[in-house]
Amino acid sequence: MTIEFEGPEKKLEIILTQPDPGLRSNADGRWGSVVHACGAEIVSARSTPEMDAYLLSESSLFVWADRILMITCGKTTLVQAVPKIIEIAGLENIAFFFYERKNLMYPQQQLSDFESDVKGLSAYFDGKSYRLGPANHDHVHIFYASMAEHAVEEDHTIEILMHDLHPEVIAAFIPRQEDTVGELEARTGIAGLYPDMENDSFQFQPYGYSMNKIAGSQYVTIHVTPEESGSYASFETNVGGGDFATIVSRITEIFRPSRFSLVITESTEDRDAVDGSQMPRQFNGYHRSEKSIYEFDSGYAVSFYNYFTKS
């Protein structure tokens, strides 16, 4: 396995001022065009009455009546999808815009960097750029803009961005002869995650795994790059409860990374009940090395952590 595939993702989330009943429609192929604009393709799709989930050749797209979440990896240029999304949603209808980009393993292979991405986004949004985490270690860049006086509802997501998976985990994610995606999920432990949610997953060749799970307005998404030279896995969900430590413990027990970053995005109203800034210094053999918190000026906060195992 010598292919250098960029697992760490770029991510955007757009929240509208009010629900748009027609936003989710794909009768005209609009979401295929959005995905194609950044260099990816739709592999499959699932829906609930509240949302649509698209599994992509490079990660995932989720669409609700009032928001859009898109995650891509590899060499994709996610910001190239933004003009297409604005054509669909209308710039005047956007209340909040988030763009996130983790530091990459092979930045020299990318078609853009965060600074050039922000330059392009600034043509549409008067936002601010942030870096959470150390410049010379794992960190995320965030571009954030708020375009309207808009009441922020209770809202939170958690991302677990994992590097250097245990060799046994890497081996478990390598497809075997006549293997099915269900067999891969069973032997890796993923099959036991959120069993009551509708599952949509895909096993790529020669290797690579992606999964979306949905129920109502909630989602779970996992993406795995099992290359020995740069193994990586990501997990993200908006599933309620807010017991972030339990979620982190469960996911890291499956993937057994040597290090991971944790990104928790919350409405400040939600933090009264569920505070992502209070993660423990250590648990399950992992030790916290960094903690950064930004409270934006319009109702959202982001908490960032790095954790590692002591050898």
PDB file of C-alpha atoms in Angstrom:
ATOM      1  CA  MET A   1       0.000   0.000   0.000  1.00  0.00           C
ATOM      2  CA  THR A   2       1.986   2.977  -1.274  1.00  0.00           C
ATOM      3  CA  ILE A   3      -0.828   5.230  -2.492  1.00  0.00           C
ATOM      4  CA  GLU A   4      -0.877   8.537  -0.630  1.00  0.00           C
ATOM      5  CA  PHE A   5      -4.546   9.373  -0.142  1.00  0.00           C
ATOM      6  CA  GLU A   6      -5.493  12.497   1.827  1.00  0.00           C
ATOM      7  CA  GLY A   7      -7.927  11.319   4.484  1.00  0.00           C
ATOM      8  CA  PRO A   8      -8.310  14.543   6.544  1.00  0.00           C
ATOM      9  CA  GLU A   9     -11.337  16.449   5.331  1.00  0.00           C
ATOM     10  CA  LYS A  10     -12.609  19.845   4.327  1.00  0.00           C
ATOM     11  CA  LYS A  11     -16.078  20.647   5.649  1.00  0.00           C
ATOM     12  CA  LEU A  12     -18.721  23.300   5.124  1.00  0.00           C
ATOM     13  CA  GLU A  13     -22.034  23.906   6.845  1.00  0.00           C
ATOM     14  CA  ILE A  14     -24.654  26.422   5.813  1.00  0.00           C
ATOM     15  CA  ILE A  15     -27.638  27.299   8.008  1.00  0.00           C
ATOM     16  CA  LEU A  16     -30.564  29.167   6.471  1.00  0.00           C
ATOM     17  CA  THR A  17     -32.616  31.930   8.036  1.00  0.00           C
ATOM     18  CA  GLN A  18     -35.720  29.755   7.695  1.00  0.00           C
ATOM     19  CA  PRO A  19     -36.615  26.354   6.217  1.00  0.00           C
ATOM     20  CA  ASP A  20     -36.974  26.139   2.447  1.00  0.00           C
ATOM     21  CA  PRO A  21     -39.360  23.303   1.486  1.00  0.00           C
ATOM     22  CA  GLY A  22     -37.797  23.025  -1.963  1.00  0.00           C
ATOM     23  CA  LEU A  23     -34.159  22.903  -0.889  1.00  0.00           C
ATOM     24  CA  ARG A  24     -33.967  19.118  -0.674  1.00  0.00           C
ATOM     25  CA  SER A  25     -35.338  18.463  -4.152  1.00  0.00           C
ATOM     26  CA  ASN A  26     -32.931  16.727  -6.491  1.00  0.00           C
ATOM     27  CA  ALA A  27     -35.321  16.350  -9.436  1.00  0.00           C
ATOM     28  CA  ASP A  28     -33.081  18.624 -11.502  1.00  0.00           C
ATOM     29  CA  GLY A  29     -29.871  16.881 -10.409  1.00  0.00           C
ATOM     30  CA  ARG A  30     -28.772  19.947  -8.452  1.00  0.00           C
ATOM     31  CA  TRP A  31     -26.962  18.044  -5.705  1.00  0.00           C
ATOM     32  CA  GLY A  32     -25.109  15.942  -8.226  1.00  0.00           C
ATOM     33  CA  SER A  33     -23.898  19.186  -9.815  1.00  0.00           C
ATOM     34  CA  VAL A  34     -22.838  20.544  -6.421  1.00  0.00           C
ATOM     35  CA  VAL A  35     -20.820  17.416  -5.681  1.00  0.00           C
ATOM     36  CA  HIS A  36     -19.309  17.294  -9.160  1.00  0.00           C
ATOM     37  CA  ALA A  37     -18.167  20.918  -8.844  1.00  0.00           C
ATOM     38  CA  CYS A  38     -15.656  19.988  -6.142  1.00  0.00           C
ATOM     39  CA  GLY A  39     -14.378  16.871  -7.910  1.00  0.00           C
ATOM     40  CA  ALA A  40     -16.492  14.120  -6.325  1.00  0.00           C
ATOM     41  CA  GLU A  41     -19.476  11.989  -7.299  1.00  0.00           C
ATOM     42  CA  ILE A  42     -22.601  10.696  -5.541  1.00  0.00           C
ATOM     43  CA  VAL A  43     -22.349   6.961  -4.797  1.00  0.00           C
ATOM     44  CA  SER A  44     -25.729   6.420  -3.120  1.00  0.00           C
ATOM     45  CA  ALA A  45     -28.443   8.219  -1.137  1.00  0.00           C
ATOM     46  CA  ARG A  46     -30.848   7.653   1.748  1.00  0.00           C
ATOM     47  CA  SER A  47     -33.673   9.820   3.090  1.00  0.00           C
ATOM     48  CA  THR A  48     -35.908  10.373   6.080  1.00  0.00           C
ATOM     49  CA  PRO A  49     -38.857  12.794   6.216  1.00  0.00           C
ATOM     50  CA  GLU A  50     -36.457  15.378   7.678  1.00  0.00           C
ATOM     51  CA  MET A  51     -33.245  14.989   5.651  1.00  0.00           C
ATOM     52  CA  ASP A  52     -31.339  13.470   2.737  1.00  0.00           C
ATOM     53  CA  ALA A  53     -27.930  11.813   3.093  1.00  0.00           C
ATOM     54  CA  TYR A  54     -25.637  11.329   0.105  1.00  0.00           C
ATOM     55  CA  LEU A  55     -22.629   9.028   0.268  1.00  0.00           C
ATOM     56  CA  LEU A  56     -19.898  10.442  -1.958  1.00  0.00           C
ATOM     57  CA  SER A  57     -16.824   9.097  -3.682  1.00  0.00           C
ATOM     58  CA  GLU A  58     -14.983  11.369  -1.241  1.00  0.00           C
ATOM     59  CA  SER A  59     -17.065  11.511   1.993  1.00  0.00           C
ATOM     60  CA  SER A  60     -20.650  12.824   2.477  1.00  0.00           C
ATOM     61  CA  LEU A  61     -23.347  15.420   1.853  1.00  0.00           C
ATOM     62  CA  PHE A  62     -26.405  16.009   4.071  1.00  0.00           C
ATOM     63  CA  VAL A  63     -29.333  18.264   3.205  1.00  0.00           C
ATOM     64  CA  TRP A  64     -32.167  19.413   5.465  1.00  0.00           C
ATOM     65  CA  ALA A  65     -34.830  22.030   4.703  1.00  0.00           C
ATOM     66  CA  ASP A  66     -32.846  24.586   6.704  1.00  0.00           C
ATOM     67  CA  ARG A  67     -29.192  23.577   6.355  1.00  0.00           C
ATOM     68  CA  ILE A  68     -26.522  21.871   4.262  1.00  0.00           C
ATOM     69  CA  LEU A  69     -23.500  19.927   5.510  1.00  0.00           C
ATOM     70  CA  MET A  70     -20.833  18.756   3.083  1.00  0.00           C
ATOM     71  CA  ILE A  71     -17.612  16.906   3.880  1.00  0.00           C
ATOM     72  CA  THR A  72     -14.976  15.950   1.303  1.00  0.00           C
ATOM     73  CA  CYS A  73     -11.482  14.474   1.395  1.00  0.00           C
ATOM     74  CA  GLY A  74      -8.739  13.559  -1.065  1.00  0.00           C
ATOM     75  CA  LYS A  75      -7.846  16.250  -3.598  1.00  0.00           C
ATOM     76  CA  THR A  76     -11.349  17.710  -3.749  1.00  0.00           C
ATOM     77  CA  THR A  77     -11.782  21.483  -3.838  1.00  0.00           C
ATOM     78  CA  LEU A  78     -14.820  21.866  -1.620  1.00  0.00           C
ATOM     79  CA  VAL A  79     -15.015  25.646  -1.970  1.00  0.00           C
ATOM     80  CA  GLN A  80     -15.770  25.165  -5.673  1.00  0.00           C
ATOM     81  CA  ALA A  81     -19.162  23.805  -4.611  1.00  0.00           C
ATOM     82  CA  VAL A  82     -20.088  27.023  -2.786  1.00  0.00           C
ATOM     83  CA  PRO A  83     -21.232  29.049  -5.840  1.00  0.00           C
ATOM     84  CA  LYS A  84     -23.514  26.164  -6.868  1.00  0.00           C
ATOM     85  CA  ILE A  85     -24.960  25.955  -3.350  1.00  0.00           C
ATOM     86  CA  ILE A  86     -25.560  29.710  -3.283  1.00  0.00           C
ATOM     87  CA  GLU A  87     -27.440  29.436  -6.595  1.00  0.00           C
ATOM     88  CA  ILE A  88     -29.726  26.865  -4.980  1.00  0.00           C
ATOM     89  CA  ALA A  89     -30.179  28.366  -1.507  1.00  0.00           C
ATOM     90  CA  GLY A  90     -29.867  32.095  -2.280  1.00  0.00           C
ATOM     91  CA  LEU A  91     -27.200  34.201  -0.584  1.00  0.00           C
ATOM     92  CA  GLU A  92     -29.869  36.347   1.046  1.00  0.00           C
ATOM     93  CA  ASN A  93     -31.287  33.277   2.797  1.00  0.00           C
ATOM     94  CA  ILE A  94     -28.041  32.232   4.505  1.00  0.00           C
ATOM     95  CA  ALA A  95     -27.768  33.023   8.222  1.00  0.00           C
ATOM     96  CA  PHE A  96     -24.519  31.199   9.118  1.00  0.00           C
ATOM     97  CA  PHE A  97     -21.626  29.834   7.116  1.00  0.00           C
ATOM     98  CA  PHE A  98     -18.885  27.541   8.458  1.00  0.00           C
ATOM     99  CA  TYR A  99     -15.869  26.277   6.525  1.00  0.00           C
ATOM    100  CA  GLU A 100     -13.383  23.992   8.263  1.00  0.00           C
ATOM    101  CA  ARG A 101     -10.153  22.497   7.004  1.00  0.00           C
ATOM    102  CA  LYS A 102      -7.815  20.281   9.000  1.00  0.00           C
ATOM    103  CA  ASN A 103      -4.066  20.377   8.495  1.00  0.00           C
ATOM    104  CA  LEU A 104      -3.267  17.794   5.850  1.00  0.00           C
ATOM    105  CA  MET A 105      -0.775  14.959   5.522  1.00  0.00           C
ATOM    106  CA  TYR A 106       0.146  15.673   1.880  1.00  0.00           C
ATOM    107  CA  PRO A 107      -0.559  19.408   1.375  1.00  0.00           C
ATOM    108  CA  GLN A 108       1.739  19.576  -1.656  1.00  0.00           C
ATOM    109  CA  GLN A 109      -0.760  17.443  -3.576  1.00  0.00           C
ATOM    110  CA  GLN A 110      -3.711  19.781  -2.996  1.00  0.00           C
ATOM    111  CA  LEU A 111      -5.122  22.189  -5.557  1.00  0.00           C
ATOM    112  CA  SER A 112      -5.651  24.902  -2.926  1.00  0.00           C
ATOM    113  CA  ASP A 113      -4.760  25.816   0.639  1.00  0.00           C
ATOM    114  CA  PHE A 114      -6.831  27.402   3.396  1.00  0.00           C
ATOM    115  CA  GLU A 115      -5.694  30.940   2.580  1.00  0.00           C
ATOM    116  CA  SER A 116      -6.707  30.668  -1.070  1.00  0.00           C
ATOM    117  CA  ASP A 117      -9.980  29.025  -0.030  1.00  0.00           C
ATOM    118  CA  VAL A 118     -10.757  31.978   2.243  1.00  0.00           C
ATOM    119  CA  LYS A 119      -9.927  34.413  -0.526  1.00  0.00           C
ATOM    120  CA  GLY A 120     -12.539  32.750  -2.708  1.00  0.00           C
ATOM    121  CA  LEU A 121     -15.133  32.561   0.063  1.00  0.00           C
ATOM    122  CA  SER A 122     -14.646  36.232   0.913  1.00  0.00           C
ATOM    123  CA  ALA A 123     -16.245  37.128  -2.409  1.00  0.00           C
ATOM    124  CA  TYR A 124     -19.532  35.939  -0.882  1.00  0.00           C
ATOM    125  CA  PHE A 125     -19.121  36.180   2.900  1.00  0.00           C
ATOM    126  CA  ASP A 126     -17.739  38.838   5.224  1.00  0.00           C
ATOM    127  CA  GLY A 127     -16.263  36.376   7.678  1.00  0.00           C
ATOM    128  CA  LYS A 128     -13.350  35.767  10.013  1.00  0.00           C
ATOM    129  CA  SER A 129     -10.621  33.113  10.003  1.00  0.00           C
ATOM    130  CA  TYR A 130      -9.470  31.160  13.038  1.00  0.00           C
ATOM    131  CA  ARG A 131      -6.902  28.477  13.793  1.00  0.00           C
ATOM    132  CA  LEU A 132      -7.564  26.103  16.664  1.00  0.00           C
ATOM    133  CA  GLY A 133      -4.571  24.090  17.821  1.00  0.00           C
ATOM    134  CA  PRO A 134      -0.796  24.495  17.399  1.00  0.00           C
ATOM    135  CA  ALA A 135       0.621  25.587  14.044  1.00  0.00           C
ATOM    136  CA  ASN A 136       3.213  22.778  14.026  1.00  0.00           C
ATOM    137  CA  HIS A 137       0.897  19.974  15.124  1.00  0.00           C
ATOM    138  CA  ASP A 138      -2.674  18.835  14.542  1.00  0.00           C
ATOM    139  CA  HIS A 139      -5.017  21.802  14.139  1.00  0.00           C
ATOM    140  CA  VAL A 140      -8.076  22.984  12.226  1.00  0.00           C
ATOM    141  CA  HIS A 141      -8.674  26.217  10.349  1.00  0.00           C
ATOM    142  CA  ILE A 142     -12.175  27.701  10.453  1.00  0.00           C
ATOM    143  CA  PHE A 143     -13.736  30.451   8.371  1.00  0.00           C
ATOM    144  CA  TYR A 144     -16.989  31.649   9.927  1.00  0.00           C
ATOM    145  CA  ALA A 145     -19.558  34.229   8.861  1.00  0.00           C
ATOM    146  CA  SER A 146     -22.879  35.359  10.290  1.00  0.00           C
ATOM    147  CA  MET A 147     -25.052  37.239   7.817  1.00  0.00           C
ATOM    148  CA  ALA A 148     -28.279  37.915   9.692  1.00  0.00           C
ATOM    149  CA  GLU A 149     -29.812  38.534  13.074  1.00  0.00           C
ATOM    150  CA  HIS A 150     -31.002  35.017  13.639  1.00  0.00           C
ATOM    151  CA  ALA A 151     -32.032  33.159  16.773  1.00  0.00           C
ATOM    152  CA  VAL A 152     -29.703  30.204  17.282  1.00  0.00           C
ATOM    153  CA  GLU A 153     -31.495  27.010  18.218  1.00  0.00           C
ATOM    154  CA  GLU A 154     -29.966  24.319  20.422  1.00  0.00           C
ATOM    155  CA  ASP A 155     -27.447  22.587  18.214  1.00  0.00           C
ATOM    156  CA  HIS A 156     -24.242  20.595  18.596  1.00  0.00           C
ATOM    157  CA  THR A 157     -21.952  18.320  16.600  1.00  0.00           C
ATOM    158  CA  ILE A 158     -18.884  16.324  17.549  1.00  0.00           C
ATOM    159  CA  GLU A 159     -16.021  15.379  15.226  1.00  0.00           C
ATOM    160  CA  ILE A 160     -13.326  12.837  16.111  1.00  0.00           C
ATOM    161  CA  LEU A 161     -10.388  13.058  13.688  1.00  0.00           C
ATOM    162  CA  MET A 162      -8.096  10.069  14.206  1.00  0.00           C
ATOM    163  CA  HIS A 163      -4.542   9.426  12.981  1.00  0.00           C
ATOM    164  CA  ASP A 164      -2.261   6.367  13.039  1.00  0.00           C
ATOM    165  CA  LEU A 165      -4.794   3.617  13.607  1.00  0.00           C
ATOM    166  CA  HIS A 166      -3.655   0.438  15.319  1.00  0.00           C
ATOM    167  CA  PRO A 167      -2.144  -2.064  12.818  1.00  0.00           C
ATOM    168  CA  GLU A 168      -4.840  -4.615  13.682  1.00  0.00           C
ATOM    169  CA  VAL A 169      -7.522  -2.043  12.850  1.00  0.00           C
ATOM    170  CA  ILE A 170      -5.845  -1.164   9.555  1.00  0.00           C
ATOM    171  CA  ALA A 171      -5.741  -4.849   8.635  1.00  0.00           C
ATOM    172  CA  ALA A 172      -9.425  -5.271   9.510  1.00  0.00           C
ATOM    173  CA  PHE A 173     -10.382  -2.507   7.062  1.00  0.00           C
ATOM    174  CA  ILE A 174      -8.508  -4.007   4.118  1.00  0.00           C
ATOM    175  CA  PRO A 175     -11.044  -5.798   1.871  1.00  0.00           C
ATOM    176  CA  ARG A 176     -10.719  -9.547   1.648  1.00  0.00           C
ATOM    177  CA  GLN A 177     -11.562 -11.791  -1.285  1.00  0.00           C
ATOM    178  CA  GLU A 178     -15.350 -11.879  -1.841  1.00  0.00           C
ATOM    179  CA  ASP A 179     -15.733  -9.650   1.215  1.00  0.00           C
ATOM    180  CA  THR A 180     -18.982  -7.751   1.769  1.00  0.00           C
ATOM    181  CA  VAL A 181     -19.279  -4.383   3.440  1.00  0.00           C
ATOM    182  CA  GLY A 182     -21.438  -6.044   6.102  1.00  0.00           C
ATOM    183  CA  GLU A 183     -18.655  -8.484   6.939  1.00  0.00           C
ATOM    184  CA  LEU A 184     -16.172  -5.618   7.195  1.00  0.00           C
ATOM    185  CA  GLU A 185     -18.518  -3.770   9.558  1.00  0.00           C
ATOM    186  CA  ALA A 186     -18.984  -6.865  11.705  1.00  0.00           C
ATOM    187  CA  ARG A 187     -15.287  -7.595  12.191  1.00  0.00           C
ATOM    188  CA  THR A 188     -14.370  -3.961  12.868  1.00  0.00           C
ATOM    189  CA  GLY A 189     -17.162  -3.298  15.377  1.00  0.00           C
ATOM    190  CA  ILE A 190     -18.864  -0.623  13.300  1.00  0.00           C
ATOM    191  CA  ALA A 191     -21.955  -2.802  12.917  1.00  0.00           C
ATOM    192  CA  GLY A 192     -22.762  -2.240  16.587  1.00  0.00           C
ATOM    193  CA  LEU A 193     -22.805   1.553  16.342  1.00  0.00           C
ATOM    194  CA  TYR A 194     -26.259   3.166  16.374  1.00  0.00           C
ATOM    195  CA  PRO A 195     -28.039  -0.023  15.189  1.00  0.00           C
ATOM    196  CA  ASP A 196     -31.470   1.645  15.095  1.00  0.00           C
ATOM    197  CA  MET A 197     -30.407   4.150  12.431  1.00  0.00           C
ATOM    198  CA  GLU A 198     -30.698   3.477   8.685  1.00  0.00           C
ATOM    199  CA  ASN A 199     -27.309   2.498   7.300  1.00  0.00           C
ATOM    200  CA  ASP A 200     -25.695   3.366   3.965  1.00  0.00           C
ATOM    201  CA  SER A 201     -22.089   2.263   3.535  1.00  0.00           C
ATOM    202  CA  PHE A 202     -19.551   1.518   0.836  1.00  0.00           C
ATOM    203  CA  GLN A 203     -16.262  -0.369   0.638  1.00  0.00           C
ATOM    204  CA  PHE A 204     -13.921   1.215  -1.901  1.00  0.00           C
ATOM    205  CA  GLN A 205     -11.288  -0.540  -3.983  1.00  0.00           C
ATOM    206  CA  PRO A 206      -8.463  -1.148  -3.453  1.00  0.00           C
ATOM    207  CA  TYR A 207      -9.382   0.033   0.065  1.00  0.00           C
ATOM    208  CA  GLY A 208     -11.303   2.721   1.917  1.00  0.00           C
ATOM    209  CA  TYR A 209     -14.633   2.795   3.740  1.00  0.00           C
ATOM    210  CA  SER A 210     -17.454   5.331   4.134  1.00  0.00           C
ATOM    211  CA  MET A 211     -20.710   5.174   6.065  1.00  0.00           C
ATOM    212  CA  ASN A 212     -23.744   7.376   6.683  1.00  0.00           C
ATOM    213  CA  LYS A 213     -26.426   6.546   9.230  1.00  0.00           C
ATOM    214  CA  ILE A 214     -29.592   8.611   9.585  1.00  0.00           C
ATOM    215  CA  ALA A 215     -32.735   8.719  11.704  1.00  0.00           C
ATOM    216  CA  GLY A 216     -35.119  11.666  11.692  1.00  0.00           C
ATOM    217  CA  SER A 217     -32.931  14.769  11.505  1.00  0.00           C
ATOM    218  CA  GLN A 218     -29.898  13.061  13.034  1.00  0.00           C
ATOM    219  CA  TYR A 219     -26.849  11.650  11.275  1.00  0.00           C
ATOM    220  CA  VAL A 220     -23.664   9.710  11.905  1.00  0.00           C
ATOM    221  CA  THR A 221     -20.868   9.567   9.362  1.00  0.00           C
ATOM    222  CA  ILE A 222     -17.584   7.634   9.332  1.00  0.00           C
ATOM    223  CA  HIS A 223     -14.769   7.660   6.775  1.00  0.00           C
ATOM    224  CA  VAL A 224     -11.683   5.453   6.928  1.00  0.00           C
ATOM    225  CA  THR A 225      -8.416   5.640   4.997  1.00  0.00           C
ATOM    226  CA  PRO A 226      -6.452   2.522   6.007  1.00  0.00           C
ATOM    227  CA  GLU A 227      -3.155   3.245   4.240  1.00  0.00           C
ATOM    228  CA  GLU A 228      -0.238   2.064   6.365  1.00  0.00           C
ATOM    229  CA  SER A 229       1.773   5.223   5.657  1.00  0.00           C
ATOM    230  CA  GLY A 230      -1.020   7.614   6.658  1.00  0.00           C
ATOM    231  CA  SER A 231      -3.946   5.816   8.233  1.00  0.00           C
ATOM    232  CA  TYR A 232      -6.844   8.050   9.212  1.00  0.00           C
ATOM    233  CA  ALA A 233     -10.472   7.806  10.269  1.00  0.00           C
ATOM    234  CA  SER A 234     -13.101  10.431  10.989  1.00  0.00           C
ATOM    235  CA  PHE A 235     -16.365  10.267  12.896  1.00  0.00           C
ATOM    236  CA  GLU A 236     -19.042  12.956  13.142  1.00  0.00           C
ATOM    237  CA  THR A 237     -22.562  13.103  14.540  1.00  0.00           C
ATOM    238  CA  ASN A 238     -25.279  15.446  15.742  1.00  0.00           C
ATOM    239  CA  VAL A 239     -26.980  12.701  17.741  1.00  0.00           C
ATOM    240  CA  GLY A 240     -28.321  14.212  20.949  1.00  0.00           C
ATOM    241  CA  GLY A 241     -27.450  13.510  24.544  1.00  0.00           C
ATOM    242  CA  GLY A 242     -24.244  15.467  24.707  1.00  0.00           C
ATOM    243  CA  ASP A 243     -22.282  12.758  26.552  1.00  0.00           C
ATOM    244  CA  PHE A 244     -19.205  13.521  24.502  1.00  0.00           C
ATOM    245  CA  ALA A 245     -16.748  11.542  26.629  1.00  0.00           C
ATOM    246  CA  THR A 246     -18.775   8.355  26.186  1.00  0.00           C
ATOM    247  CA  ILE A 247     -18.928   8.856  22.416  1.00  0.00           C
ATOM    248  CA  VAL A 248     -15.168   9.471  22.212  1.00  0.00           C
ATOM    249  CA  SER A 249     -14.413   6.397  24.316  1.00  0.00           C
ATOM    250  CA  ARG A 250     -16.611   4.180  22.176  1.00  0.00           C
ATOM    251  CA  ILE A 251     -15.181   5.362  18.859  1.00  0.00           C
ATOM    252  CA  THR A 252     -11.534   5.312  19.935  1.00  0.00           C
ATOM    253  CA  GLU A 253     -11.985   1.757  21.252  1.00  0.00           C
ATOM    254  CA  ILE A 254     -12.939   0.725  17.706  1.00  0.00           C
ATOM    255  CA  PHE A 255     -10.201   2.593  15.829  1.00  0.00           C
ATOM    256  CA  ARG A 256      -7.433   2.675  18.463  1.00  0.00           C
ATOM    257  CA  PRO A 257      -5.610   5.708  17.019  1.00  0.00           C
ATOM    258  CA  SER A 258      -2.298   6.835  18.477  1.00  0.00           C
ATOM    259  CA  ARG A 259      -3.595  10.413  18.388  1.00  0.00           C
ATOM    260  CA  PHE A 260      -6.804  12.254  17.578  1.00  0.00           C
ATOM    261  CA  SER A 261      -8.323  15.710  17.454  1.00  0.00           C
ATOM    262  CA  LEU A 262     -11.736  16.481  18.860  1.00  0.00           C
ATOM    263  CA  VAL A 263     -13.888  19.322  17.493  1.00  0.00           C
ATOM    264  CA  ILE A 264     -17.157  20.184  19.250  1.00  0.00           C
ATOM    265  CA  THR A 265     -19.367  22.872  17.735  1.00  0.00           C
ATOM    266  CA  GLU A 266     -22.289  24.072  19.866  1.00  0.00           C
ATOM    267  CA  SER A 267     -24.831  26.785  20.095  1.00  0.00           C
ATOM    268  CA  THR A 268     -24.115  28.824  23.213  1.00  0.00           C
ATOM    269  CA  GLU A 269     -27.651  28.103  24.407  1.00  0.00           C
ATOM    270  CA  ASP A 270     -26.863  24.405  24.227  1.00  0.00           C
ATOM    271  CA  ARG A 271     -23.736  24.883  26.318  1.00  0.00           C
ATOM    272  CA  ASP A 272     -25.887  25.722  29.337  1.00  0.00           C
ATOM    273  CA  ALA A 273     -26.907  22.056  29.390  1.00  0.00           C
ATOM    274  CA  VAL A 274     -24.102  20.370  27.442  1.00  0.00           C
ATOM    275  CA  ASP A 275     -20.663  21.934  27.649  1.00  0.00           C
ATOM    276  CA  GLY A 276     -18.115  20.561  25.204  1.00  0.00           C
ATOM    277  CA  SER A 277     -15.392  22.740  26.715  1.00  0.00           C
ATOM    278  CA  GLN A 278     -15.216  20.433  29.734  1.00  0.00           C
ATOM    279  CA  MET A 279     -13.639  17.313  28.270  1.00  0.00           C
ATOM    280  CA  PRO A 280     -11.338  15.439  30.685  1.00  0.00           C
ATOM    281  CA  ARG A 281      -7.576  15.780  30.618  1.00  0.00           C
ATOM    282  CA  GLN A 282      -7.205  12.047  30.153  1.00  0.00           C
ATOM    283  CA  PHE A 283      -9.322   8.954  29.662  1.00  0.00           C
ATOM    284  CA  ASN A 284      -8.964   5.448  28.206  1.00  0.00           C
ATOM    285  CA  GLY A 285      -5.183   5.839  28.055  1.00  0.00           C
ATOM    286  CA  TYR A 286      -5.294   9.113  26.097  1.00  0.00           C
ATOM    287  CA  HIS A 287      -3.800  12.343  27.401  1.00  0.00           C
ATOM    288  CA  ARG A 288      -4.850  15.833  26.372  1.00  0.00           C
ATOM    289  CA  SER A 289      -2.093  18.008  24.928  1.00  0.00           C
ATOM    290  CA  GLU A 290      -4.055  21.031  23.647  1.00  0.00           C
ATOM    291  CA  LYS A 291      -7.337  22.781  24.289  1.00  0.00           C
ATOM    292  CA  SER A 292      -8.649  25.791  22.363  1.00  0.00           C
ATOM    293  CA  ILE A 293     -12.053  27.449  22.599  1.00  0.00           C
ATOM    294  CA  TYR A 294     -13.602  30.164  20.446  1.00  0.00           C
ATOM    295  CA  GLU A 295     -16.970  31.728  21.124  1.00  0.00           C
ATOM    296  CA  PHE A 296     -18.167  33.452  17.980  1.00  0.00           C
ATOM    297  CA  ASP A 297     -20.132  36.685  18.181  1.00  0.00           C
ATOM    298  CA  SER A 298     -23.466  35.252  17.072  1.00  0.00           C
ATOM    299  CA  GLY A 299     -24.374  32.250  19.186  1.00  0.00           C
ATOM    300  CA  TYR A 300     -21.889  29.469  18.349  1.00  0.00           C
ATOM    301  CA  ALA A 301     -18.766  28.163  20.058  1.00  0.00           C
ATOM    302  CA  VAL A 302     -16.087  25.671  18.976  1.00  0.00           C
ATOM    303  CA  SER A 303     -13.958  23.605  21.361  1.00  0.00           C
ATOM    304  CA  PHE A 304     -10.833  21.873  20.012  1.00  0.00           C
ATOM    305  CA  TYR A 305      -8.655  19.262  21.693  1.00  0.00           C
ATOM    306  CA  ASN A 306      -5.672  17.098  20.805  1.00  0.00           C
ATOM    307  CA  TYR A 307      -5.237  13.754  22.551  1.00  0.00           C
ATOM    308  CA  PHE A 308      -2.409  11.217  22.291  1.00  0.00           C
ATOM    309  CA  THR A 309      -1.288   7.935  23.804  1.00  0.00           C
ATOM    310  CA  LYS A 310       1.865   7.812  25.898  1.00  0.00           C
ATOM    311  CA  SER A 311       4.167   5.061  24.684  1.00  0.00           C
TER     312      SER A 311
END
